[in-house]
Amino acid sequence: MKTERLHGEGDTIGQHGGRERETIGQHGEGESIGEHGEGESIGQQERDRVSVNMERERASVNMEKERASVNMKKDRVSVNRRGRDYRYVRRYILIFRNFFIKSVKPALLAVVQQYSSMPEPVQVEDVDHVPVEEDHDEDAEYEKALDEEEAMETKEEIDQELADLKDEAEMTVEQLRAKYYGGESASNGTTSKGTKRKSQEELGDQQRKPPPKKAKADVVYTMNVNGAIDKAHRGKSLKEIIALPPSALKGLGSRVDPMFKAFRIDSIEKLGSWKHYVNAKAITVLASLEEEGKRHPESKLNINKALDKAYETKTLSEVCKSPISCLQGLAEWTDTVLKDLYLHKVSDLAKWKFCMWAESLVSLAKFESPDMSS
């Protein structure tokens, strides 16, 4: 009895134990962890880690760009400083050079004069600093600018000048005398008694000679009439231009030369002073000032010697609208010839730009100076 009860309990435990194991196998810890546990949390961590790395890379790239821009700015500043330093050095060299020429060199010459038996030497003038007479004309400022440009020497010239000064500093008194006064110095640095020297009279003549005057800078002219003449004649003077045929005016071809020869016009000068153009221009100008129907009864105003008889009694405005042949001295065939130049009325001839250009060239040519003098 006792044995059976124990076996019964064992069976019960075995059965329940097996069920519990099955339950754990189907719905236990392994499966729930695999489906909803650490697996999902690990994937999220990986994504977070990747995003953090990307942010770090972006930050490093931005830092590199900032470093590059800062380095570029530093390079620019250093280049500017080097250029500025070179200008300062060059300026100080020029100051030292001028100081030496104006102060040190005369002192050296005074020492040479004191310890030599030569007559009083002539003050040596520096070729690069010849005094210029003051000029108070309108070109004074321009000449001053040129002098400033000449004073600005290259670095090589400054180095050469400094080298010459260094050589002079190592010379003896006799060698300096030979260099500046033409004396002869012996190989041992002493002067022989038979050395020829310039007399006081020669030195005085040399001292009285005025310093060479600098040539006046050429004046640059900018005046031109390029818009009125062909390109081939732009290098000519006004007097040469007005002697050319009318076809030299810009826009007129060579075909107009035979047409104008019919009116005895073979040059720009004759075209600009053509009496029929001058009369047409005067009529057109005064026509704008005419008051219609208000002529004074006692007035004897007329231009009968400029018009054909049929147009003598017309108003100035009516004459302006008349054919060009109404001008006295022009036949009717004139209208046919000038029609090819689009000239139909008296006012057209008065306002024709080629006649106006020619007239202006002729007027200004009277004031042209052949030798460019004022």
PDB file of C-alpha atoms in Angstrom, residues 59 137 160 228 234 258:
ATOM      1  CA  ALA A  59      32.211  67.808 -37.250  1.00  0.00           C
ATOM      2  CA  ASP A 137      53.609 127.230 -65.319  1.00  0.00           C
ATOM      3  CA  GLN A 160      74.890  99.030 -56.791  1.00  0.00           C
ATOM      4  CA  ALA A 228      34.084 112.771 -89.175  1.00  0.00           C
ATOM      5  CA  ARG A 234      43.171 110.047 -88.813  1.00  0.00           C
ATOM      6  CA  PRO A 258      32.486 113.357-109.656  1.00  0.00           C
TER       7      PRO A 258
END
